[in-house]
XYZ file of C-alpha atoms in Angstrom:
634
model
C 42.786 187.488 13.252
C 41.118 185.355 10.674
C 41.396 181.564 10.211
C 43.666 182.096 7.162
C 46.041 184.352 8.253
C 46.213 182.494 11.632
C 47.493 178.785 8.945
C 49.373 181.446 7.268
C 51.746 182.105 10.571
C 51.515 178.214 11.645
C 53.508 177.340 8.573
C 56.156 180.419 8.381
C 59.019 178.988 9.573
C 61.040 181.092 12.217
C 64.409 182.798 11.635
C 67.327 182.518 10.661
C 66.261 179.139 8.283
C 67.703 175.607 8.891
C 70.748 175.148 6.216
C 69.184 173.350 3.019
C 65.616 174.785 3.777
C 66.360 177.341 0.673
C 65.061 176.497 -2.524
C 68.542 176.173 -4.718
C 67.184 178.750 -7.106
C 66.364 181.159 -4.575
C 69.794 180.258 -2.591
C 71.574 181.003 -6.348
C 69.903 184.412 -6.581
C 71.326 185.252 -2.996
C 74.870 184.081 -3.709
C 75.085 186.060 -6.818
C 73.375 189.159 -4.577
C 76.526 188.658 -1.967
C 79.024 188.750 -5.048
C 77.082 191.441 -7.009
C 77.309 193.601 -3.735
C 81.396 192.334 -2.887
C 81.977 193.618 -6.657
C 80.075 197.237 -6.589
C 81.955 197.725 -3.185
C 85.387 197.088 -4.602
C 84.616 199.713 -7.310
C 82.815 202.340 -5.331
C 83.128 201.903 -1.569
C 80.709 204.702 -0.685
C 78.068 203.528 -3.255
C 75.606 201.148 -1.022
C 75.925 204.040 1.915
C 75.616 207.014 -0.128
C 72.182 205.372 -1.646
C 70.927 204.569 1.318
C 71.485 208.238 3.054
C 69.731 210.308 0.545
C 66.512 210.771 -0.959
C 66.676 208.467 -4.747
C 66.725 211.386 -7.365
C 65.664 209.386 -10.680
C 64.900 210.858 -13.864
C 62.835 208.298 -15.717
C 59.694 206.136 -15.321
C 59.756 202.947 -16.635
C 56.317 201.157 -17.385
C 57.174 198.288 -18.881
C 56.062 194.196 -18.775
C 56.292 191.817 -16.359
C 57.928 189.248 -18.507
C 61.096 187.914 -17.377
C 62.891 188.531 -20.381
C 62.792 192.374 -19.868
C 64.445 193.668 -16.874
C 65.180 197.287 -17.440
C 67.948 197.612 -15.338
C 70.384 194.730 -17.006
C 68.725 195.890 -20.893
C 69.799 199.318 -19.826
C 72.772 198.132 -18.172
C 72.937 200.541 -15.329
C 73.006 200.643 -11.530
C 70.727 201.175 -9.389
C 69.324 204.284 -8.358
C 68.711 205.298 -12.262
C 65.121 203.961 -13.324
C 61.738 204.077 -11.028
C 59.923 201.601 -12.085
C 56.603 199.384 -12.530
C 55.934 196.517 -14.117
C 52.876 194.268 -15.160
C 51.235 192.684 -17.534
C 51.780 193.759 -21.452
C 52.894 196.940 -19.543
C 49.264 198.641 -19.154
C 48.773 202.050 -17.861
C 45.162 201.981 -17.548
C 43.544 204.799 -16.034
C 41.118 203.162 -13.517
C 44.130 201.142 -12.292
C 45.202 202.756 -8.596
C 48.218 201.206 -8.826
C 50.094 202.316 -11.988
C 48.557 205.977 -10.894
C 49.918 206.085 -7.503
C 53.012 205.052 -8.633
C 53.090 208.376 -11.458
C 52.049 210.439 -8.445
C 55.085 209.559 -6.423
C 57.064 209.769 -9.380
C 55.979 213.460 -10.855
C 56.712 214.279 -7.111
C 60.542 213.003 -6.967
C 60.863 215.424 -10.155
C 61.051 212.492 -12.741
C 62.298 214.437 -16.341
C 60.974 211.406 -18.647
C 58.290 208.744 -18.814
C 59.051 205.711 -20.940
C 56.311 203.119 -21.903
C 58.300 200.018 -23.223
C 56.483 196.994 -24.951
C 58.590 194.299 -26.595
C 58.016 192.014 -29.374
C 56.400 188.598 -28.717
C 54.666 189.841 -26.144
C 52.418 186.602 -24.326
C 49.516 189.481 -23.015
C 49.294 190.788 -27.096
C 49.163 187.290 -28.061
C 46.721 185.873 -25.804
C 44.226 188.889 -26.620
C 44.762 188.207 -30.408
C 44.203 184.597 -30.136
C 41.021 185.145 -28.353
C 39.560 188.265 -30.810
C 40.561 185.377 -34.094
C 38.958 182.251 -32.141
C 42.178 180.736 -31.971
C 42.293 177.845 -29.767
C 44.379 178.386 -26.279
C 44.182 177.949 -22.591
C 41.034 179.693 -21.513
C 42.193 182.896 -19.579
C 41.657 182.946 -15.765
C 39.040 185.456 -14.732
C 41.509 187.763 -12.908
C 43.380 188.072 -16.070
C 40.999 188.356 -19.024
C 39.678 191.704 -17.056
C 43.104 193.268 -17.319
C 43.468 192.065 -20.810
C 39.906 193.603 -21.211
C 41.622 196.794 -22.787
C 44.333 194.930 -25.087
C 41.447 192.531 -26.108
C 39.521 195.887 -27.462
C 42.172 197.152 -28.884
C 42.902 193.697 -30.771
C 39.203 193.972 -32.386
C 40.677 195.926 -35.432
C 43.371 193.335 -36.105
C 40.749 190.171 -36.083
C 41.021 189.908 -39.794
C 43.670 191.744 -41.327
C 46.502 191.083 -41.287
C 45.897 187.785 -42.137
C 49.746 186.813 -40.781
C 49.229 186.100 -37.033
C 52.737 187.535 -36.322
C 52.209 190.595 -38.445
C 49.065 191.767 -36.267
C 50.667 191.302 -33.540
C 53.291 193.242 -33.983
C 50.925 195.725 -34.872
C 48.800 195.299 -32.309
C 52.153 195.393 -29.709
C 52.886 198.714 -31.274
C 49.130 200.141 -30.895
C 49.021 198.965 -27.501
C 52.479 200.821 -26.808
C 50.906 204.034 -28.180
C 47.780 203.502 -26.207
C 49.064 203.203 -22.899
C 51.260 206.160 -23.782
C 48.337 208.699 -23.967
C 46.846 206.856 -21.066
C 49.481 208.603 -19.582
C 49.305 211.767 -20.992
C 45.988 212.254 -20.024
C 46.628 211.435 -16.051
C 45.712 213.208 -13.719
C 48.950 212.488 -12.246
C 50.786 214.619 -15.199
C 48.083 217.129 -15.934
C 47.632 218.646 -12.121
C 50.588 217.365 -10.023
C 53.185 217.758 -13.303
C 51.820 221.414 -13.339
C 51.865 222.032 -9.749
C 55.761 220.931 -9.219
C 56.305 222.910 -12.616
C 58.365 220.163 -13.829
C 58.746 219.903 -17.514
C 57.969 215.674 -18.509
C 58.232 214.147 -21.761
C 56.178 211.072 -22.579
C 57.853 208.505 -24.782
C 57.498 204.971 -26.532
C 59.899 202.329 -26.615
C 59.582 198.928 -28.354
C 61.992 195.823 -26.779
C 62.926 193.488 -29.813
C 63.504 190.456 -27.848
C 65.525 188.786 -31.203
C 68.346 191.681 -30.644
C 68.551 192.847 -27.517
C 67.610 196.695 -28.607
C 65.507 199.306 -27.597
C 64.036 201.631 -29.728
C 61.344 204.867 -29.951
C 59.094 204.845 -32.261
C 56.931 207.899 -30.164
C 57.359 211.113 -27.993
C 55.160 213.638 -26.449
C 56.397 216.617 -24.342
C 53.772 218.311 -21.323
C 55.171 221.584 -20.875
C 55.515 223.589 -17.663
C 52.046 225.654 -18.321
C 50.638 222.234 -18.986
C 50.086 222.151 -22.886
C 50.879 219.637 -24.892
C 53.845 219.896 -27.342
C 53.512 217.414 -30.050
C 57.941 216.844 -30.753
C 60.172 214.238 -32.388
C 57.307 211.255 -33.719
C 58.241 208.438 -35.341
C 55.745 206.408 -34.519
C 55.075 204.420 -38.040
C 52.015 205.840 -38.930
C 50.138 204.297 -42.062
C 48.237 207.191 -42.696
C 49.294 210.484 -45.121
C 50.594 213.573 -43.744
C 47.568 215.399 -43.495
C 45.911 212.652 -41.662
C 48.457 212.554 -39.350
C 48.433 216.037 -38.644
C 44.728 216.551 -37.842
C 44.803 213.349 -35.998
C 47.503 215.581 -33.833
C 45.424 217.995 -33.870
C 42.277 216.687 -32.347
C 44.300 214.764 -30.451
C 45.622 217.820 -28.424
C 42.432 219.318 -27.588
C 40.924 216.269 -26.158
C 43.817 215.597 -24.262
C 43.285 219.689 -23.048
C 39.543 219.343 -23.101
C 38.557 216.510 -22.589
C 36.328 216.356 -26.045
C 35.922 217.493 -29.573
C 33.478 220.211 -29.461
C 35.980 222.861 -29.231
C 35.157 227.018 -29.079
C 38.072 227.584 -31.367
C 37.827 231.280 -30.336
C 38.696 230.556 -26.887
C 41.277 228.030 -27.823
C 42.738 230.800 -29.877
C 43.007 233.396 -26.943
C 44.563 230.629 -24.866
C 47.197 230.178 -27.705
C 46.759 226.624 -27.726
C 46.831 226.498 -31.359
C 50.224 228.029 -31.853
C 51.560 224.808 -29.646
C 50.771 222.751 -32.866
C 53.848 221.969 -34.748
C 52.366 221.376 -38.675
C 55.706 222.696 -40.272
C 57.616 220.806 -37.578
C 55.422 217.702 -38.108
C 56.097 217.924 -42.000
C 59.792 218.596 -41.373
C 60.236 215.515 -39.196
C 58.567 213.359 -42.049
C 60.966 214.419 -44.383
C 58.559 216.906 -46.197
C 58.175 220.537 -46.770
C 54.416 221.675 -46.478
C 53.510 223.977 -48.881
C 49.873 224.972 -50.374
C 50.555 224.663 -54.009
C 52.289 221.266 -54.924
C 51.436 218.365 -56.665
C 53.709 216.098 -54.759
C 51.600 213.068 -53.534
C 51.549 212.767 -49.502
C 53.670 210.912 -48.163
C 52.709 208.341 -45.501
C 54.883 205.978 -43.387
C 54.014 202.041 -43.516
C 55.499 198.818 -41.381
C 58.155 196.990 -42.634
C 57.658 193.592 -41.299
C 60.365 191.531 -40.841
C 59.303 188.409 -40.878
C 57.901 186.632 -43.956
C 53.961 186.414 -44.400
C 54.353 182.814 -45.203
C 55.019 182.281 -41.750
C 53.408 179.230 -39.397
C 51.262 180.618 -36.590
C 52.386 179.573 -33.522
C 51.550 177.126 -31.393
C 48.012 178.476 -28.892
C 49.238 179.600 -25.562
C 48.208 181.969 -22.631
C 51.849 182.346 -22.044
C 53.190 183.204 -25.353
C 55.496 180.322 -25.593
C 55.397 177.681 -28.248
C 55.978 173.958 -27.807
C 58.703 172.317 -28.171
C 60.866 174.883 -27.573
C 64.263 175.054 -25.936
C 64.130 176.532 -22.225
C 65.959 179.958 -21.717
C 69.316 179.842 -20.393
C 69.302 179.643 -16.533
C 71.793 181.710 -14.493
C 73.928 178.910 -14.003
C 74.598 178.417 -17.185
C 75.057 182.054 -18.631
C 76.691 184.656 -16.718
C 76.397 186.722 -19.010
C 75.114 190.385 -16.927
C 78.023 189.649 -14.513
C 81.012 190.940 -16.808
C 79.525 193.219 -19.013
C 77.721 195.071 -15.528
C 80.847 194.976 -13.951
C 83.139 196.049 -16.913
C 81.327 199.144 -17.168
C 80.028 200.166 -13.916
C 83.724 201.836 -12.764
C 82.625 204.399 -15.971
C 79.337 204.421 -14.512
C 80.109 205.268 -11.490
C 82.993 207.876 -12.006
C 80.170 209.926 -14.312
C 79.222 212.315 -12.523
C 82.473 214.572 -11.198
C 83.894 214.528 -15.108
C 80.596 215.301 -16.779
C 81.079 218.707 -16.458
C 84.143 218.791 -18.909
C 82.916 216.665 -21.254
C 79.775 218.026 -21.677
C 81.124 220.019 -24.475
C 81.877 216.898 -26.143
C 78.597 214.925 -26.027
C 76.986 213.675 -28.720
C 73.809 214.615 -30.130
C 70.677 212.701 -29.285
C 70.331 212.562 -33.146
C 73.689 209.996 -33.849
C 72.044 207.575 -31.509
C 71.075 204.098 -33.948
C 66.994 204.578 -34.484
C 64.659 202.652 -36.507
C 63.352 204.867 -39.634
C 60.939 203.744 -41.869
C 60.931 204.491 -45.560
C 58.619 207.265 -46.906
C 56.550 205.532 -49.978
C 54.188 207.720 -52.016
C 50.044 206.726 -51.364
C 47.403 208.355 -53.389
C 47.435 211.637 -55.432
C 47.046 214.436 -52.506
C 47.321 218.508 -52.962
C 46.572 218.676 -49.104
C 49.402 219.556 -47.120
C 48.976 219.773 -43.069
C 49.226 223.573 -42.947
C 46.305 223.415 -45.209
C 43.993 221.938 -42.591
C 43.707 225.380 -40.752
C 45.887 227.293 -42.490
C 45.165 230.420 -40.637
C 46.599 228.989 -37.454
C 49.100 228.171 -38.968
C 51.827 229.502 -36.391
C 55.819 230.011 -37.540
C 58.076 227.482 -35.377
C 57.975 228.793 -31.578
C 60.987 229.611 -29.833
C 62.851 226.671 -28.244
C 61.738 225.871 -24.772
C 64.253 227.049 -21.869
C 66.205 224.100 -20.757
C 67.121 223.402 -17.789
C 70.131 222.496 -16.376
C 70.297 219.202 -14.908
C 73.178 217.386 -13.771
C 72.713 213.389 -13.835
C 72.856 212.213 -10.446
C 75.270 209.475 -9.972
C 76.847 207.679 -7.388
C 80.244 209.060 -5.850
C 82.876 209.253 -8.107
C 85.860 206.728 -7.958
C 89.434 208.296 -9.368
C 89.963 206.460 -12.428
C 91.525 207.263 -16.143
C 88.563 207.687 -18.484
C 88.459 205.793 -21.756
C 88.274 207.805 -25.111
C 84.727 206.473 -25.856
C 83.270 207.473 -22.671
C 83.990 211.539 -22.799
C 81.234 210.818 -25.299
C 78.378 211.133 -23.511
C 75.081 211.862 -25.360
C 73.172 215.110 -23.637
C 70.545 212.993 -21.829
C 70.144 210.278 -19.637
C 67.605 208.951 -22.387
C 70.383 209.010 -24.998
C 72.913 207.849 -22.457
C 69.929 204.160 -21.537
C 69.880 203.553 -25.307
C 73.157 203.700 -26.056
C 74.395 201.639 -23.308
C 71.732 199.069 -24.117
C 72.919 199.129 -27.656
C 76.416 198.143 -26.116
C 75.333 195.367 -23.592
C 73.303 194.034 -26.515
C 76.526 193.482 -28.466
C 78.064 192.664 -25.638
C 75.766 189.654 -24.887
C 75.508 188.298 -28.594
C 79.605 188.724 -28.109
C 79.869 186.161 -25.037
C 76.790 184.484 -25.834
C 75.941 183.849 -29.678
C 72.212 183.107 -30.316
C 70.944 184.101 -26.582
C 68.523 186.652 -27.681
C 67.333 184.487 -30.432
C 66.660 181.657 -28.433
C 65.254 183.832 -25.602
C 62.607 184.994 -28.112
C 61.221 181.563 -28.145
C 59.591 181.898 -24.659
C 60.554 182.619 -21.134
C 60.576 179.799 -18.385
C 60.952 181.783 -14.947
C 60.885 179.831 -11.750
C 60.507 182.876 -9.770
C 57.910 185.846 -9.112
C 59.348 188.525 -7.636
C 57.198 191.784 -6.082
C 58.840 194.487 -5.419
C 59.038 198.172 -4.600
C 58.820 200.856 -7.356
C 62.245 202.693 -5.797
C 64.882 202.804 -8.225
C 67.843 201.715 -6.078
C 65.902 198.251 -6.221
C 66.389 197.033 -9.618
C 66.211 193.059 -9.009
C 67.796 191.896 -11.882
C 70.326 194.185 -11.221
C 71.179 193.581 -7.675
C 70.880 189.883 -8.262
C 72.933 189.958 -11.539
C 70.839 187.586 -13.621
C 70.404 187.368 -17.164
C 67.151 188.497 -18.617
C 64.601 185.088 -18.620
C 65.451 184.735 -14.543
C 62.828 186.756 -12.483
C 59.185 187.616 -13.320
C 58.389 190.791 -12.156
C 55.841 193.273 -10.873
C 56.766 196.162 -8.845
C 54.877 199.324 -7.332
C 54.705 201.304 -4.465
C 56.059 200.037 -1.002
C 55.426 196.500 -2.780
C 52.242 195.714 -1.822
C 49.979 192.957 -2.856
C 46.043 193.937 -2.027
C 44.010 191.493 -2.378
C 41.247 193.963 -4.524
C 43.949 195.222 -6.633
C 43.866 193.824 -10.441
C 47.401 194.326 -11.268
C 48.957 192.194 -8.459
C 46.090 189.471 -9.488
C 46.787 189.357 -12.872
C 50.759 189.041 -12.282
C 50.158 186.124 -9.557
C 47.786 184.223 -12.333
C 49.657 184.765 -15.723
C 53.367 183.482 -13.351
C 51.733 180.373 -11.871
C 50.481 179.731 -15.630
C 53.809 179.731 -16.885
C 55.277 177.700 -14.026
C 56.459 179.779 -11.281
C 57.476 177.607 -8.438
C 58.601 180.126 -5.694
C 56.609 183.814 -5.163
C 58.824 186.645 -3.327
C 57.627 189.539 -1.684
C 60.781 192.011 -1.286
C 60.240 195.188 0.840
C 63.802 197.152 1.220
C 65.116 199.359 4.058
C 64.343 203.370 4.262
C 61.323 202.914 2.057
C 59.979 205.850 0.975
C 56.003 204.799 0.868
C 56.499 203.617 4.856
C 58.840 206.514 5.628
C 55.727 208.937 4.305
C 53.154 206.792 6.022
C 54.661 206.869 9.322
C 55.364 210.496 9.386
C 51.796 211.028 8.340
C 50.620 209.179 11.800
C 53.240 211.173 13.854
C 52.891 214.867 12.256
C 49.758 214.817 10.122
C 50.936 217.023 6.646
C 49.841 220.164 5.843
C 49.213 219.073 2.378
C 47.442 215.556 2.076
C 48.964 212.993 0.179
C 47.162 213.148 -3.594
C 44.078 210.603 -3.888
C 46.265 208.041 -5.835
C 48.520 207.769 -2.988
C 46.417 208.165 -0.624
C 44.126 205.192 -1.908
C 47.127 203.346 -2.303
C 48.589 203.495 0.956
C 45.900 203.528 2.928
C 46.765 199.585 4.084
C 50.305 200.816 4.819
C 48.908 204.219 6.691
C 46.800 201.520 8.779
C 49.637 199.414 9.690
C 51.781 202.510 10.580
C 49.227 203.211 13.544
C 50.894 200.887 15.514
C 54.331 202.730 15.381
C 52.988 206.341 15.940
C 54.216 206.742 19.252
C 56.872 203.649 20.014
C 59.405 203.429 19.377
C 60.402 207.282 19.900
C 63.489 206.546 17.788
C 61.904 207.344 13.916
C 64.516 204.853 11.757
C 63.634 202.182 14.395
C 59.977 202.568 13.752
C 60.887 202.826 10.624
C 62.499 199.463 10.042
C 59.961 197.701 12.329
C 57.367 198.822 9.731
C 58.981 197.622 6.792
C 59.087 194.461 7.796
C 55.747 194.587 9.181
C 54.882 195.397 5.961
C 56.664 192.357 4.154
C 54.730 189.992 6.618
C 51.505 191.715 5.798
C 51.851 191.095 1.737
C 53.297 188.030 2.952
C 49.863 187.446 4.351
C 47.714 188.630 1.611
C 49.797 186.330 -0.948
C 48.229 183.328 1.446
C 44.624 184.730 0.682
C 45.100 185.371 -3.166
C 42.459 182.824 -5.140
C 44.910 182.285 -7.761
C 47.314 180.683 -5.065
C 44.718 179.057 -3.329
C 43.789 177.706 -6.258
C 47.428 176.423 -7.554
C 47.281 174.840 -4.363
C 44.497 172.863 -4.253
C 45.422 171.597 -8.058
C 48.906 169.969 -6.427
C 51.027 173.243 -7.218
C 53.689 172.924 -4.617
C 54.724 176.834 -4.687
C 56.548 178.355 -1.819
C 56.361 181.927 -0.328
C 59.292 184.180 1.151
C 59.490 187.575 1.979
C 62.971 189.142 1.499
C 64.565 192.030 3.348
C 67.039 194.355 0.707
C 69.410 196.734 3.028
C 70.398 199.745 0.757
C 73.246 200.359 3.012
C 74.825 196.862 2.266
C 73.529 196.039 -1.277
C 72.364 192.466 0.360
C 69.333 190.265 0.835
C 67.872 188.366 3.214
C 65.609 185.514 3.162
C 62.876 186.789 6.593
C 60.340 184.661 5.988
C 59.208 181.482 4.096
C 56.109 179.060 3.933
C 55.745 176.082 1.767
C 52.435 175.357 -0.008
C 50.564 172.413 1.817
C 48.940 170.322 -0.754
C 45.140 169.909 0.614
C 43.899 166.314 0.226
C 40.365 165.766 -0.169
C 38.681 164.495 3.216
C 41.198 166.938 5.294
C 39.722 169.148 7.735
């Protein structure tokens, strides 16, 4: 064992911890667990042990930030067991990145029906890179996170002049980057071969968090089908382009993501019926167009609508995105504000699933839900039309796509009179997130006038949390805190390598904005350890897929120990999830970026927390203080 990791188990503290040893912020998010957990119970008595006895059936991915003012579970307002999830900085999908892959991989493989990318306004990653392409003075950025801005700062290059308002590019650029990371994902591996091979149906969309009012919105969608083409459906992504740009730029867009490049054998392409996947009358429909050869209509092309005035002050350099002077977000103490509107709803949410069936006939159509158009303004003089571009392959609008029937899996139902607002359910679960974050939205403005507002001014978390991807782990959620409370990454089994980027980045960009406590939270009847130990006991006949496998490899190591005792497999089992926490618990010890904080002064504690599905609680396992090292110490 190496000197570090033997200082690392001098200072953990053994259990259970001495009364008062808790930090009082962490000691707040563990009361409000135990009520959180006393309330769920009282509506749905089975919920905690049905979770925990079967296999978590999400039907969405979310990739979203690691800012503290964006948990998807309380935006969304839903319990757990709805959203997989991983989070990190300015919510990159990058395709080198092991960690964002592996965590697709398991995903595609648990049958997820959407993928969601979801960037919000004011974003302190989009800012940073801008700042740095314009020369604008800020902290310099720690090596561990200018290389994952490396990507953002690249795609920031075509904003360092124009526009010349600071907060007009970079809502542009937060929009772009959305967008990006998007076909990132559509051209994973993780989506093109293990999508295919499950013959599960996934469509790819963009959402954009506007921290000033609480609402999500699309402004993209892509659709991989089951033969593994790419269906180019609803966009309204606010292209400033006209129509027949847009179209060809769909058009070479789908053949690279097929082929990988532009030097196409259109012959082939044609006998593979690619071509007759590309919706030109659908894309001119959906802009509000009809595309026809002979008019002398200008094109049409779609252009931002900025909402803030170009007279507008730049703010104030920062590597966290926060200006000076500003007031500090409202602490959980202050603001309850997730606790009633959760609660008030999740009786509805919970008694969805038996009474779907006769309402169904009754939903509401994905198209009511509230989006964000943009107005159609005339550019130059164009005859081009985008069934002009290749007008012979021009195909008439395919046949819709079989759906299939999928019932929403939700936790047992509770008896319990339904309101008249709730038989209207929208068709999908996508429908169903946005419209319920439209309500806690008003909600929250409703108990809480001006919170979003001043929670666009900055965040001010005093806690990082890392978690596990699973969905029945949402820690917002399960700790019932408003949004501004936790910093957050998440992937699979929550681990923190030491060579991994992501978990680096996270670490530095939290201790820059003033994190004072890190926790590592592993949960029981993890799936990652579950699939690691059964790999040591009864080797697959099918390997785990290279993303997984490089990410688990650490966790497959640690398993060894357990392959043969205990006999017992949920013994093992829960011996190796806590093994697990110790070992990330470990790492943390090791990371530069702590080491660092630590040297400077930084008094930052680490715990690693225990959350039991089958009770909805958490526990504190272990916890180390950070020793400051004086000069002249040994």
């Amino acid at each position: 064992m190496s000197q570090s990791t033997e200082q690392c188990e001098n200072c953990v503290k053994p259990w259970p911890p001495a009364p008062g040893t808790i930090p009082p912020a962490l000691q707040k998010l563990l009361d409000r667990n135990e009520r959180w957990s006393e309330d769920i119970k009282a509506i749905g008595p089975k919920f905690f042990y049905e979770s925990a006895n079967r296999t978590q059936q999400p039907k969405v991915l979310w990739i979203g930030c690691s800012d503290s003012r964006v948990p998807e579970g309380v935006v969304c307002d839903v319990l757990p067991g709805v959203l997989f999830t991983t989070r990190n900085i300015a919510n990159q999908f990058k395709p080198e990145d092991i960690s964002v892959q592996a965590v697709l991989t398991y995903a595609v493989h648990l049958e997820i029906e959407h993928v969601v990318v979801v960037g919000h306004s004011k974003c302190g990653g989009a800012e940073a890179a801008l700042k740095y392409v314009r020369g604008i003075p800020q902290d310099p950025l720690p090596p561990a996170l200018f290389e994952w801005l490396q990507p953002l700062i690249n795609l920031a290059q075509k904003y360092r002049f124009l526009p010349t308002n600071f907060d007009h590019a970079l809502n542009d650029l937060i929009r772009d980057n959305i967008v990006q990371q998007h076909d990132n994902v559509l051209r994973s591996k993780a989506l093109r071969n293990e999508g295919v091979k499950i013959k599960q149906p996934i469509t790819v969309h963009c959402w954009l968090y506007d921290l000033e009012e609480g609402v999500l919105s699309e402004i993209a969608s892509r659709f991989i089908g089951l033969e593994g083409f790419v269906d180019h459906g609803p966009v309204q992504h606010r292209l400033e382009m006209p129509l027949s740009l847009a179209a060809r730029i769909a058009y070479y867009h789908t053949h690279i993501l097929l082929n990988g490049n532009l030097n196409l054998n259109l012959a082939e392409t044609r006998r593979r019926g690619v071509l007759r996947q590309l919706f030109f009358s659908d894309y001119s429909r959906e802009l509000g167009t009809q595309a026809t050869p002979s008019t002398s209509a200008p094109a049409p092309s779609l252009s931002h609508s900025h909402s803030q005035s170009s007279t507008a002050p730049e703010p104030t350099p920062s590597v966290s995105g926060q200006s000076q002077g500003r007031p500090q977000t409202p602490s959980s103490s202050d603001s309850d504000i997730t606790r009633p509107s959760l609660i008030s709803r999740s009786s509805r949410f919970i008694s969805s699933s038996s009474t779907s069936t006769s309402s169904a006939s009754t939903a509401a159509s994905p198209s009511t839900l509230p989006t964000q158009h943009t107005s159609i303004q005339p550019t130059r003089s164009s005859h081009i039309s985008a069934l002009e571009i290749h007008p012979r392959y021009a195909p008439p609008p395919p046949p819709p796509l079989p759906q299939r029937r999928r019932q929403i899996i939700f936790p047992e139902p509770v008896p319990e009179p339904r309101k008249e607002k709730d038989m209207e359910q929208p068709k999908n679960i996508l429908a169903s997130l946005l419209k319920r974050n439209e309500e806690w939205a008003q909600d929250v403005e409703t108990d809480k006038p001006g919170f979003f507002e001043q929670s666009a001014r900055g965040q001010d978390p005093k806690v990082l949390w890392i978690g596990c991807a699973d969905s029945r782990v949402p820690e917002s959620v399960l700790t019932a805190v408003p949004p501004g409370t936790i910093f957050t990454t998440r992937n699979i089994a929550n681990q923190f390598p030491l060579d991994d980027d992501s978990a680096e980045s996270v670490l530095t960009y939290a201790l820059k904005i003033g994190i004072k406590h890190v926790v590592i939270v592993g949960h029981t009847e993890c799936g990652g350890a579950k699939e690691c130990l059964s790999a040591t006991r009864s080797p697959p006949i099918q390997p785990f897929p290279p993303a997984l496998t490089r990410w688990l490899s650490p966790l497959m190591n640690l398993a060894e120990k357990y392959k043969n005792e205990p006999a017992n497999f949920e013994e093992a089992i829960q011996l190796l999830v806590i093994d697990n926490i110790r070992k990330q618990f470990e790492n943390l010890h090791q990371s530069p970026a702590l080491q660092e904080a630590w040297n400077n002064g930084s008094e930052i504690s680490i715990h690693g927390w225990l959350y039991e599905l089958d009770k909805g609680l958490l526990s504190e396992l272990f916890v180390s203080e950070g020793v400051k090292q004086v000069e002249g110490e040994a």
